[in-house]
């Protein structure tokens, strides 16, 4: 078999289009491919891939591997994994990048087990070692208190990259690339789990894990009622509402809203915390936020050590004028 | 027939310890565990024990907790027993020192599970709070050829099938599969129960089964790492906070909103 070569991004398809994380992975992969003087490929699996393949090339892929199959119409992780595994065997890459989305969280470890190689999980940065040219991935550990640089042994080297860790490259519609069709053998019996029911929640709210802006409340809010004030701000900003564990444990809001080590990991561009002290439990879930704003009455609260902008004061007195000014600014 | 459930659990450094106690030994590429702060059972793994015990309460089950490590704090690892689990198996060997490489842990657990014998369900926490790898359960499922049903908030078993409710970002999904299967859970399952006094007494009397690498038929060649640890460091993201302060609270709130606009964040 030929020497494994190149970077392969395995991309998710969402409602017929490239998932936003694919563009981020292509940006990360482009730098690696340049460093190795090798090609950047994108592997896609779905029922119809013409448009996603074009978009992939415009965003930096040199080669697209397409596994087209009608059984992938209803996305099933077991089938997608089988298709991805076959793409990997065809493409024979040196490095594989996957997005650590809800699906990627399941797919990446399973793919690594199938290929019998290690996986660098939830990476914020992927680089090449200067001398060996092997992949080294930097990933937060211990709830973000430390970072581990790890290098998967063997080949291919697989890394799952945290969503929003990289900015997409601008599209260049003049780029050309090659599309290689990968014949995949899929049959319905490969799906070992069955989706029985899906209830889309009618919250009308913005999803916490993908929101550009998140506003969270903590113990200092004192009860469930003040979360309505956060809802109001969220509505103005198009933001999602989160909470600290203290607020969840008190029963003020459901566990699905919890941000932190034992809750969700969020990576918004703007994160506004109200009456949250910033315990490491909480910070573990929001270390990926680009700009953190803290409103807290305790000037010594840990949250101010992490914040870009801070207000030391009582949220009850700060929020009304904050909300009204936002309403005027965001029209 | 009562169910046979295996729960995977990890002993971790207490994630609630004060940040000041957290230390990195960069030279030896490791985290220094403070001697005065006892370890804990990984939080999501306590959720996994709770999920197993709810099935035990509802329909009867034998719950076996399995953990891998180099050394254990026995009183800590007995907590699942005091919550109501039946058996504790500790996979303890100097060769199991590397708990940061998920593929090793998965291989060891698979060998132990094969020795345990037939089971209906494996339940595990979504990820461990130390190395945050979120890989071991899925790798175990792959190696054993089991269906994997992840991030369950509710687990039901009946008619030879497991059915779980999954809290997805866009809503709740109900997914089922044939048994045996592997299920991962997280905080959405709800609070793990507290050990009762009777449970604690019963756990005191129980002794864990301890298996070495040789006991489960593993030799050093089976334990080659799949990840090389290149460096461990404390991130330097020292941000200089800008405190917004107006003439009064109302002014401060207004200035904060204006600042966010000025910074093009809204």
Coordinates of C-alpha atoms in Angstrom, one line a residue:
Chain A
X1 CA 0.0 0.0 0.0
X2 CA 1.1 3.5 -0.8
X3 CA 2.5 5.7 2.0
X4 CA -0.3 7.5 3.8
X5 CA -0.3 11.1 2.7
X6 CA -2.3 14.3 3.0
X7 CA -4.9 15.8 5.3
X8 CA -8.4 14.4 5.3
X9 CA -11.3 16.4 6.8
X10 CA -14.4 14.3 7.4
X11 CA -17.3 16.7 7.1
X12 CA -20.8 16.5 8.4
X13 CA -23.7 17.3 6.1
X14 CA -26.6 19.3 7.7
X15 CA -29.9 19.5 5.7
X16 CA -28.0 19.0 2.4
X17 CA -25.3 21.5 3.1
X18 CA -21.9 21.5 4.7
X19 CA -22.1 21.8 8.4
X20 CA -20.5 25.1 9.5
X21 CA -17.7 23.2 11.3
X22 CA -16.5 21.8 8.0
X23 CA -15.3 25.2 6.9
X24 CA -13.4 25.6 10.2
X25 CA -11.8 22.2 9.7
X26 CA -10.8 23.0 6.2
X27 CA -9.1 26.2 7.5
X28 CA -7.2 24.2 10.1
X29 CA -6.4 21.5 7.6
X30 CA -5.1 24.0 5.0
X31 CA -2.3 25.1 7.3
X32 CA -1.3 21.5 8.1
X33 CA -1.4 20.6 4.4
X34 CA 0.9 23.5 3.5
X35 CA 3.3 22.5 6.3
X36 CA 3.5 19.1 4.8
X37 CA 3.4 20.2 1.2
X38 CA 0.6 17.8 0.7
X39 CA -3.0 17.9 -0.4
X40 CA -6.1 18.8 1.7
X41 CA -9.0 16.5 1.0
X42 CA -12.6 16.5 2.2
X43 CA -14.6 13.3 2.8
X44 CA -18.4 13.6 2.5
X45 CA -21.1 11.0 2.9
X46 CA -24.8 11.6 2.0
X47 CA -27.5 11.1 -0.5
X48 CA -26.6 14.0 -2.7
X49 CA -23.2 15.8 -2.5
X50 CA -22.8 18.0 -5.6
X51 CA -23.3 21.3 -3.9
X52 CA -21.4 20.4 -0.7
X53 CA -18.5 19.2 -2.8
X54 CA -18.4 22.5 -4.7
X55 CA -18.5 24.5 -1.4
X56 CA -15.7 22.3 -0.1
X57 CA -13.4 23.1 -3.0
X58 CA -14.2 26.8 -2.8
X59 CA -13.2 26.7 0.9
X60 CA -9.9 25.1 0.3
X61 CA -10.2 21.4 -0.4
X62 CA -8.0 20.0 -3.3
X63 CA -9.9 16.7 -3.5
X64 CA -13.4 15.7 -2.5
X65 CA -14.1 12.0 -1.6
X66 CA -17.8 11.5 -2.0
X67 CA -19.7 8.5 -0.6
X68 CA -23.1 8.9 -2.1
X69 CA -25.8 6.5 -0.8
X70 CA -29.5 6.8 -0.5
X71 CA -29.4 5.1 3.0
X72 CA -27.7 8.2 4.2
X73 CA -30.8 10.3 3.6
X74 CA -31.8 9.8 7.2
X75 CA -28.5 10.4 9.0
X76 CA -27.6 7.4 11.1
X77 CA -24.3 7.4 12.9
X78 CA -23.6 3.7 12.4
X79 CA -24.1 4.1 8.6
X80 CA -22.2 7.4 8.5
X81 CA -19.3 5.8 10.4
X82 CA -19.2 2.9 8.0
X83 CA -19.1 5.3 5.1
X84 CA -16.4 7.4 6.7
X85 CA -14.3 4.3 7.5
X86 CA -14.5 3.4 3.8
X87 CA -13.5 6.9 2.7
X88 CA -10.5 6.7 5.1
X89 CA -9.4 3.4 3.6
X90 CA -9.6 4.9 0.0
X91 CA -8.0 8.3 0.8
X92 CA -5.3 6.7 3.0
X93 CA -4.5 10.1 4.7
X94 CA -1.7 10.9 7.2
X95 CA -4.0 13.1 9.3
X96 CA -7.8 13.0 9.8
X97 CA -9.7 16.0 11.2
X98 CA -13.2 15.7 12.6
X99 CA -15.4 18.3 14.3
X100 CA -16.2 17.6 17.9
X101 CA -19.9 18.3 17.4
X102 CA -22.7 16.2 19.1
X103 CA -22.3 13.6 16.3
X104 CA -18.5 14.0 16.1
X105 CA -18.2 13.3 19.9
X106 CA -19.6 9.8 19.1
X107 CA -18.0 9.3 15.6
X108 CA -14.4 10.2 16.3
X109 CA -13.6 7.7 19.1
X110 CA -15.5 5.0 17.2
X111 CA -13.5 5.7 14.0
X112 CA -10.2 5.6 16.0
X113 CA -11.1 2.3 17.5
X114 CA -12.0 0.9 14.1
X115 CA -8.7 2.1 12.6
X116 CA -6.9 1.0 15.8
X117 CA -5.2 4.3 16.3
X118 CA -5.3 7.0 19.0
X119 CA -7.5 10.1 19.0
X120 CA -6.6 13.6 20.2
X121 CA -10.0 14.7 21.5
X122 CA -11.6 18.1 21.7
X123 CA -8.6 20.1 20.4
X124 CA -8.3 23.8 20.4
X125 CA -5.2 23.8 18.1
X126 CA -3.6 21.4 15.7
X127 CA 0.0 21.9 14.6
X128 CA 2.9 20.0 13.1
X129 CA 6.0 19.2 15.1
X130 CA 8.8 21.2 13.5
X131 CA 11.2 18.3 13.1
X132 CA 9.1 15.2 12.8
X133 CA 6.2 16.9 10.9
X134 CA 3.9 14.8 13.0
X135 CA 0.6 16.2 14.2
X136 CA 0.6 17.7 17.7
X137 CA -2.8 18.7 19.1
X138 CA -3.4 21.0 22.1
X139 CA -6.4 20.1 24.2
X140 CA -7.8 21.4 27.5
X141 CA -7.7 19.0 30.4
X142 CA -8.9 19.2 34.0
X143 CA -11.7 21.4 33.0
X144 CA -9.5 23.8 31.2
X145 CA -7.1 24.3 34.2
X146 CA -4.3 22.8 32.0
X147 CA -3.6 22.1 28.4
X148 CA -2.1 18.8 27.1
X149 CA -0.2 18.6 23.9
X150 CA -0.7 15.1 22.5
X151 CA 0.5 13.4 19.4
X152 CA -1.4 10.3 18.3
X153 CA 0.9 7.4 17.5
X154 CA 0.5 5.4 14.4
X155 CA -1.1 6.5 11.1
X156 CA -3.5 8.0 10.4
X157 CA -3.3 10.5 13.2
X158 CA -6.9 11.6 14.2
X159 CA -7.9 14.8 15.9
X160 CA -11.4 16.0 16.9
X161 CA -11.4 19.8 16.8
X162 CA -13.6 21.9 19.0
X163 CA -16.2 23.8 17.1
X164 CA -15.3 27.5 16.5
X165 CA -11.6 26.9 17.4
X166 CA -10.8 28.0 13.9
X167 CA -12.2 30.7 11.6
X168 CA -13.3 29.6 8.2
X169 CA -11.3 30.7 5.1
X170 CA -13.2 33.0 2.7
X171 CA -14.8 31.2 -0.2
X172 CA -12.9 31.3 -3.5
X173 CA -15.3 30.1 -6.3
X174 CA -12.5 30.2 -8.8
X175 CA -10.7 27.2 -7.1
X176 CA -10.6 23.9 -8.9
X177 CA -10.5 20.5 -7.4
X178 CA -11.0 16.8 -8.1
X179 CA -13.9 14.7 -7.0
X180 CA -13.4 11.0 -6.3
X181 CA -16.4 8.8 -5.9
X182 CA -16.0 6.2 -3.2
X183 CA -18.2 3.1 -3.6
X184 CA -19.7 2.3 -0.2
X185 CA -21.4 -0.9 0.8
X186 CA -24.1 0.0 3.3
X187 CA -27.1 -2.0 4.3
X188 CA -29.8 -1.2 6.8
X189 CA -28.7 -3.9 9.2
X190 CA -25.5 -1.9 9.9
X191 CA -27.7 0.5 11.9
X192 CA -27.7 -1.1 15.4
X193 CA -29.8 1.6 17.0
X194 CA -33.2 2.8 16.0
X195 CA -34.6 6.3 16.3
X196 CA -38.1 5.9 17.7
X197 CA -39.1 9.5 18.2
X198 CA -37.8 13.0 18.0
X199 CA -39.4 15.9 19.8
X200 CA -38.0 19.2 18.7
X201 CA -38.3 21.5 21.7
X202 CA -40.6 24.4 21.1
X203 CA -38.6 26.7 23.3
X204 CA -38.2 29.2 20.4
X205 CA -34.8 29.8 22.0
X206 CA -31.3 29.8 20.5
X207 CA -29.3 26.6 21.0
X208 CA -26.8 26.9 23.8
X209 CA -24.0 24.9 22.1
X210 CA -23.9 26.9 18.9
X211 CA -25.0 30.3 20.0
X212 CA -22.9 33.3 19.1
X213 CA -24.0 35.1 22.3
X214 CA -24.8 33.4 25.6
X215 CA -26.1 35.0 28.8
X216 CA -26.0 32.9 32.0
X217 CA -27.3 33.4 35.5
X218 CA -26.0 32.0 38.7
X219 CA -26.7 31.5 42.4
X220 CA -26.8 35.3 43.0
X221 CA -30.0 35.6 41.0
X222 CA -31.7 34.1 44.0
X223 CA -34.5 32.3 42.2
X224 CA -36.2 31.2 39.0
X225 CA -38.0 34.5 38.4
X226 CA -34.9 36.7 37.5
X227 CA -34.1 34.3 34.6
X228 CA -37.0 36.0 32.8
X229 CA -34.9 39.2 32.8
X230 CA -32.1 37.2 31.1
X231 CA -34.6 35.8 28.6
X232 CA -35.5 39.4 27.8
X233 CA -31.9 40.3 27.0
X234 CA -31.4 37.1 25.1
X235 CA -34.4 37.9 22.9
X236 CA -32.9 41.3 22.1
X237 CA -29.5 39.9 21.3
X238 CA -30.5 36.6 19.7
X239 CA -28.7 34.9 22.5
X240 CA -29.1 31.6 24.3
X241 CA -29.6 31.5 28.1
X242 CA -27.5 29.3 30.3
X243 CA -27.0 28.8 34.0
X244 CA -24.4 27.8 36.6
X245 CA -24.7 24.5 38.4
X246 CA -25.9 26.3 41.5
X247 CA -28.9 27.6 39.7
X248 CA -29.6 24.1 38.2
X249 CA -29.1 22.3 41.5
X250 CA -31.5 24.8 43.2
X251 CA -34.1 23.7 40.6
X252 CA -34.6 27.2 39.1
X253 CA -33.8 26.0 35.6
X254 CA -33.5 22.6 33.9
X255 CA -30.2 20.7 33.7
X256 CA -30.1 21.2 29.9
X257 CA -29.3 24.8 30.6
X258 CA -26.2 24.1 32.7
X259 CA -22.9 25.4 31.5
X260 CA -19.8 23.9 33.1
X261 CA -17.8 20.8 33.8
X262 CA -20.8 18.7 34.5
X263 CA -22.9 20.5 31.9
X264 CA -22.4 22.0 28.4
X265 CA -19.3 23.3 26.9
X266 CA -20.0 26.6 25.1
X267 CA -17.8 28.6 22.7
X268 CA -19.7 31.8 22.0
X269 CA -18.1 35.0 20.8
X270 CA -19.7 36.9 23.7
X271 CA -20.5 35.4 27.0
X272 CA -22.3 37.5 29.6
X273 CA -22.5 36.1 33.1
X274 CA -24.8 37.6 35.7
X275 CA -24.3 36.8 39.4
X276 CA -21.9 33.9 38.7
X277 CA -18.8 33.7 40.9
X278 CA -16.7 31.8 38.3
X279 CA -16.0 28.5 40.2
X280 CA -13.7 26.2 38.2
X281 CA -16.7 23.9 37.7
X282 CA -18.3 26.7 35.7
X283 CA -15.2 28.0 33.9
X284 CA -14.5 24.6 32.5
X285 CA -17.6 24.9 30.3
X286 CA -16.9 28.4 29.0
X287 CA -13.1 28.7 28.6
X288 CA -13.7 28.7 24.8
X289 CA -15.7 32.0 25.0
X290 CA -14.0 34.7 23.1
X291 CA -15.1 37.7 25.2
X292 CA -16.5 37.3 28.7
X293 CA -18.5 39.9 30.5
X294 CA -19.0 39.6 34.3
X295 CA -21.7 41.3 36.4
X296 CA -21.2 40.4 40.0
X297 CA -21.4 42.3 43.3
X298 CA -18.3 40.7 44.7
X299 CA -15.2 42.5 43.4
X300 CA -13.0 39.6 44.5
X301 CA -15.1 37.0 42.6
X302 CA -13.0 34.6 40.4
X303 CA -15.1 35.5 37.4
X304 CA -13.3 38.9 37.2
X305 CA -10.0 37.1 36.7
X306 CA -11.4 35.6 33.5
X307 CA -13.5 38.5 32.3
X308 CA -12.7 41.1 29.5
X309 CA -15.3 43.5 30.8
X310 CA -16.6 43.6 34.3
X311 CA -19.2 45.4 36.3
X312 CA -19.0 45.3 40.1
X313 CA -22.5 45.8 41.3
X314 CA -26.0 44.5 42.0
X315 CA -27.5 43.0 38.9
X316 CA -31.0 44.2 39.9
X317 CA -29.8 47.8 39.6
X318 CA -27.6 47.3 36.5
X319 CA -29.8 45.1 34.2
X320 CA -32.7 47.5 33.6
X321 CA -30.6 50.3 32.0
X322 CA -28.4 47.7 30.3
X323 CA -31.4 46.0 28.8
X324 CA -33.0 49.3 27.6
X325 CA -29.7 50.5 26.1
X326 CA -29.3 47.2 24.3
X327 CA -32.8 47.5 23.0
X328 CA -32.1 50.9 21.5
X329 CA -28.7 49.8 20.0
X330 CA -29.9 46.5 18.5
X331 CA -32.9 47.5 16.3
Chain B
X1 CA -34.4 -12.7 35.0
X2 CA -32.8 -9.8 36.7
X3 CA -30.6 -7.7 34.5
X4 CA -26.8 -7.9 34.5
X5 CA -25.4 -4.4 34.4
X6 CA -21.8 -3.3 34.3
X7 CA -21.0 0.3 35.2
X8 CA -17.7 1.8 34.2
X9 CA -16.3 4.3 36.8
X10 CA -13.1 6.2 37.2
X11 CA -11.3 7.6 40.2
X12 CA -10.4 11.2 39.5
X13 CA -8.8 14.2 41.2
X14 CA -11.6 16.2 42.8
X15 CA -12.6 18.7 40.2
X16 CA -14.1 21.0 42.9
X17 CA -10.7 21.5 44.5
X18 CA -9.6 25.1 44.8
X19 CA -7.8 26.4 41.8
X20 CA -4.9 27.3 43.9
X21 CA -4.3 23.7 44.7
X22 CA -4.0 22.8 41.1
X23 CA -0.4 22.3 40.0
X24 CA 1.3 21.1 36.8
X25 CA 4.6 19.3 36.9
X26 CA 5.7 20.3 33.4
X27 CA 9.0 18.6 33.6
X28 CA 7.4 15.2 34.2
X29 CA 4.4 16.0 32.1
X30 CA 1.9 15.3 34.8
X31 CA -0.7 16.9 37.1
X32 CA 0.3 17.0 40.8
X33 CA -2.5 15.6 42.9
X34 CA -2.5 17.4 46.2
X35 CA -2.1 14.8 49.0
X36 CA -4.6 16.5 51.3
X37 CA -7.5 16.5 48.8
X38 CA -9.0 13.0 48.4
X39 CA -10.0 11.8 45.0
X40 CA -13.6 11.3 44.0
X41 CA -15.6 9.0 41.7
X42 CA -16.0 10.9 38.4
X43 CA -19.2 12.8 38.5
X44 CA -20.8 11.5 35.3
X45 CA -19.9 8.0 36.5
X46 CA -22.0 8.5 39.6
X47 CA -24.8 9.4 37.2
X48 CA -24.1 6.0 35.5
X49 CA -24.3 4.2 38.9
X50 CA -27.6 6.1 39.5
X51 CA -29.0 5.0 36.1
X52 CA -28.1 1.4 36.9
X53 CA -29.7 1.6 40.4
X54 CA -32.9 3.0 38.9
X55 CA -33.2 -0.1 36.7
X56 CA -32.4 -2.3 39.7
X57 CA -35.2 -0.5 41.7
X58 CA -37.6 -0.9 38.9
X59 CA -37.0 -4.5 37.7
X60 CA -34.2 -6.1 39.7
X61 CA -30.6 -6.0 38.5
X62 CA -27.2 -7.1 39.5
X63 CA -24.9 -4.1 39.3
X64 CA -21.1 -4.6 38.9
X65 CA -18.9 -1.5 39.0
X66 CA -15.5 -1.8 37.2
X67 CA -12.7 0.6 37.5
X68 CA -9.1 0.7 36.2
X69 CA -6.1 2.4 37.8
X70 CA -2.7 2.1 39.3
X71 CA -3.9 2.6 42.9
X72 CA -7.3 3.3 44.5
X73 CA -8.6 5.1 47.5
X74 CA -10.8 2.2 48.7
X75 CA -13.3 4.3 50.7
X76 CA -13.8 6.5 47.7
X77 CA -14.3 3.7 45.2
X78 CA -16.7 2.0 47.6
X79 CA -19.2 4.8 47.2
X80 CA -21.1 3.0 44.4
X81 CA -21.5 0.0 46.7
X82 CA -22.8 2.2 49.4
X83 CA -25.3 3.7 46.9
X84 CA -26.5 0.2 46.2
X85 CA -24.3 -1.5 43.6
X86 CA -23.6 -5.2 44.2
X87 CA -20.1 -5.8 43.2
X88 CA -16.9 -3.8 42.8
X89 CA -14.1 -4.9 40.5
X90 CA -10.9 -2.9 40.6
X91 CA -8.4 -3.5 37.8
X92 CA -5.3 -2.6 39.6
X93 CA -1.8 -2.9 38.3
X94 CA 1.4 -0.8 38.0
X95 CA 0.9 -1.3 34.2
X96 CA -2.4 0.6 34.4
X97 CA -0.7 3.9 35.5
X98 CA -1.5 5.7 32.2
X99 CA -5.2 6.6 32.6
X100 CA -4.8 9.5 30.2
X101 CA -4.7 7.2 27.1
X102 CA -8.3 6.2 26.4
X103 CA -7.3 3.4 24.1
X104 CA -5.4 1.6 26.9
X105 CA -8.2 2.0 29.3
X106 CA -10.6 0.7 26.7
X107 CA -8.5 -2.4 26.0
X108 CA -8.1 -3.2 29.7
X109 CA -11.9 -2.7 30.4
X110 CA -12.7 -4.9 27.4
X111 CA -10.5 -7.7 28.7
X112 CA -12.1 -7.4 32.2
X113 CA -15.6 -7.4 30.7
X114 CA -14.9 -10.6 28.8
X115 CA -13.8 -12.2 32.0
X116 CA -16.9 -11.0 33.9
X117 CA -19.0 -12.9 31.4
X118 CA -22.5 -12.3 29.9
X119 CA -24.2 -9.0 30.6
X120 CA -27.2 -7.1 29.3
X121 CA -26.0 -3.5 29.6
X122 CA -22.9 -1.4 30.1
X123 CA -23.5 2.1 31.5
X124 CA -20.8 4.7 31.7
X125 CA -20.4 8.4 32.3
X126 CA -20.1 10.7 29.2
X127 CA -16.5 11.7 30.1
X128 CA -14.1 11.9 33.0
X129 CA -13.4 15.3 34.5
X130 CA -9.6 14.8 34.6
X131 CA -8.5 14.2 31.0
X132 CA -11.9 15.0 29.5
X133 CA -11.3 12.4 26.7
X134 CA -14.9 11.2 26.3
X135 CA -13.6 8.2 24.4
X136 CA -13.4 5.1 26.6
X137 CA -17.1 4.0 26.5
X138 CA -17.4 4.4 22.7
X139 CA -14.1 2.5 22.2
X140 CA -15.3 -0.3 24.5
X141 CA -18.6 -0.5 22.5
X142 CA -16.6 -0.7 19.2
X143 CA -14.3 -3.4 20.5
X144 CA -17.2 -5.5 21.8
X145 CA -19.3 -4.8 18.7
X146 CA -22.1 -3.3 20.9
X147 CA -24.7 -0.7 19.9
X148 CA -23.8 2.6 21.6
X149 CA -26.5 4.9 22.9
X150 CA -25.0 8.2 24.2
X151 CA -25.9 11.0 26.5
X152 CA -29.0 9.4 27.9
X153 CA -31.2 11.3 30.4
X154 CA -33.5 8.2 30.9
X155 CA -32.8 4.5 30.5
X156 CA -35.5 1.9 30.2
X157 CA -35.1 -1.9 29.6
X158 CA -37.8 -4.3 28.4
X159 CA -38.5 -7.0 25.9
X160 CA -34.8 -7.6 25.3
X161 CA -34.3 -4.0 24.3
X162 CA -32.9 -0.8 25.8
X163 CA -34.6 2.5 25.2
X164 CA -33.1 5.8 26.1
X165 CA -34.1 9.4 26.0
X166 CA -31.3 11.6 24.7
X167 CA -31.1 15.3 25.4
X168 CA -30.0 16.7 22.1
X169 CA -29.3 20.4 21.4
X170 CA -32.6 20.6 19.4
X171 CA -34.8 18.5 21.6
X172 CA -35.3 15.0 23.0
X173 CA -34.8 11.9 21.0
X174 CA -35.9 8.4 21.9
X175 CA -33.5 5.7 20.6
X176 CA -33.6 2.0 21.2
X177 CA -31.4 -1.0 20.4
X178 CA -31.3 -4.7 21.2
X179 CA -29.4 -5.9 24.2
X180 CA -26.5 -6.2 25.0
X181 CA -25.7 -2.5 24.5
X182 CA -23.6 0.3 25.9
X183 CA -25.2 3.5 27.2
X184 CA -23.5 6.8 28.3
X185 CA -25.1 9.2 30.7
X186 CA -24.4 12.8 31.9
X187 CA -25.8 15.3 34.3
X188 CA -29.1 15.4 32.6
X189 CA -30.0 12.1 34.2
X190 CA -30.4 13.9 37.5
X191 CA -28.8 13.8 40.9
X192 CA -27.2 10.5 41.9
X193 CA -28.7 9.2 45.2
X194 CA -26.9 9.7 48.5
X195 CA -25.6 6.6 50.2
X196 CA -27.9 5.5 53.1
X197 CA -26.5 4.5 56.4
X198 CA -27.5 0.9 55.7
X199 CA -25.8 1.1 52.3
X200 CA -22.6 2.4 53.9
X201 CA -22.7 -0.4 56.5
X202 CA -23.2 -3.0 53.8
X203 CA -20.4 -1.5 51.7
X204 CA -18.0 -1.7 54.7
X205 CA -18.5 -5.4 54.8
X206 CA -18.0 -5.9 51.0
X207 CA -14.5 -6.3 49.6
X208 CA -13.7 -5.4 46.0
X209 CA -12.4 -8.1 43.6
X210 CA -9.0 -7.0 42.5
X211 CA -7.7 -8.1 39.1
X212 CA -4.2 -7.5 37.8
X213 CA -3.2 -7.3 34.2
X214 CA -2.2 -11.0 34.3
X215 CA -5.6 -11.9 35.8
X216 CA -7.4 -10.6 32.8
X217 CA -4.9 -12.1 30.4
X218 CA -3.1 -8.9 29.3
X219 CA 0.6 -8.5 28.8
X220 CA 2.7 -5.3 28.3
X221 CA 2.4 -5.7 24.5
X222 CA -1.4 -5.2 24.8
X223 CA -0.9 -1.9 26.7
X224 CA 1.2 0.1 24.2
X225 CA 0.0 3.7 24.3
X226 CA -1.8 5.2 21.3
X227 CA -1.1 8.8 22.3
X228 CA 2.2 10.4 23.1
X229 CA 2.0 13.1 25.7
X230 CA 4.3 15.9 24.4
X231 CA 3.6 18.6 27.0
X232 CA 1.4 19.6 29.8
X233 CA 1.1 23.3 30.7
X234 CA -1.1 25.9 32.3
X235 CA -2.6 28.1 29.6
X236 CA -1.5 31.7 29.7
X237 CA -4.7 33.5 29.0
X238 CA -4.2 36.3 31.5
X239 CA -6.9 38.7 30.5
X240 CA -6.8 42.2 31.8
X241 CA -10.4 43.0 32.9
X242 CA -11.7 46.4 32.1
X243 CA -14.1 47.5 34.9
X244 CA -17.0 49.6 33.6
X245 CA -18.2 52.2 36.1
X246 CA -20.6 55.0 35.6
X247 CA -21.9 57.8 37.8
X248 CA -24.5 55.4 39.2
X249 CA -25.8 51.9 38.6
X250 CA -28.1 53.0 35.8
X251 CA -25.3 54.8 34.0
X252 CA -23.1 51.7 34.5
X253 CA -25.6 49.4 32.8
X254 CA -25.9 51.9 29.9
X255 CA -22.1 52.2 29.5
X256 CA -21.7 48.4 29.5
X257 CA -24.2 48.1 26.6
X258 CA -22.4 50.9 24.7
X259 CA -19.0 49.3 25.3
X260 CA -20.3 46.0 23.8
X261 CA -21.4 47.9 20.7
X262 CA -18.1 49.8 20.5
X263 CA -16.3 46.5 20.6
X264 CA -18.6 45.3 17.8
X265 CA -19.8 42.4 19.9
X266 CA -23.5 43.2 19.5

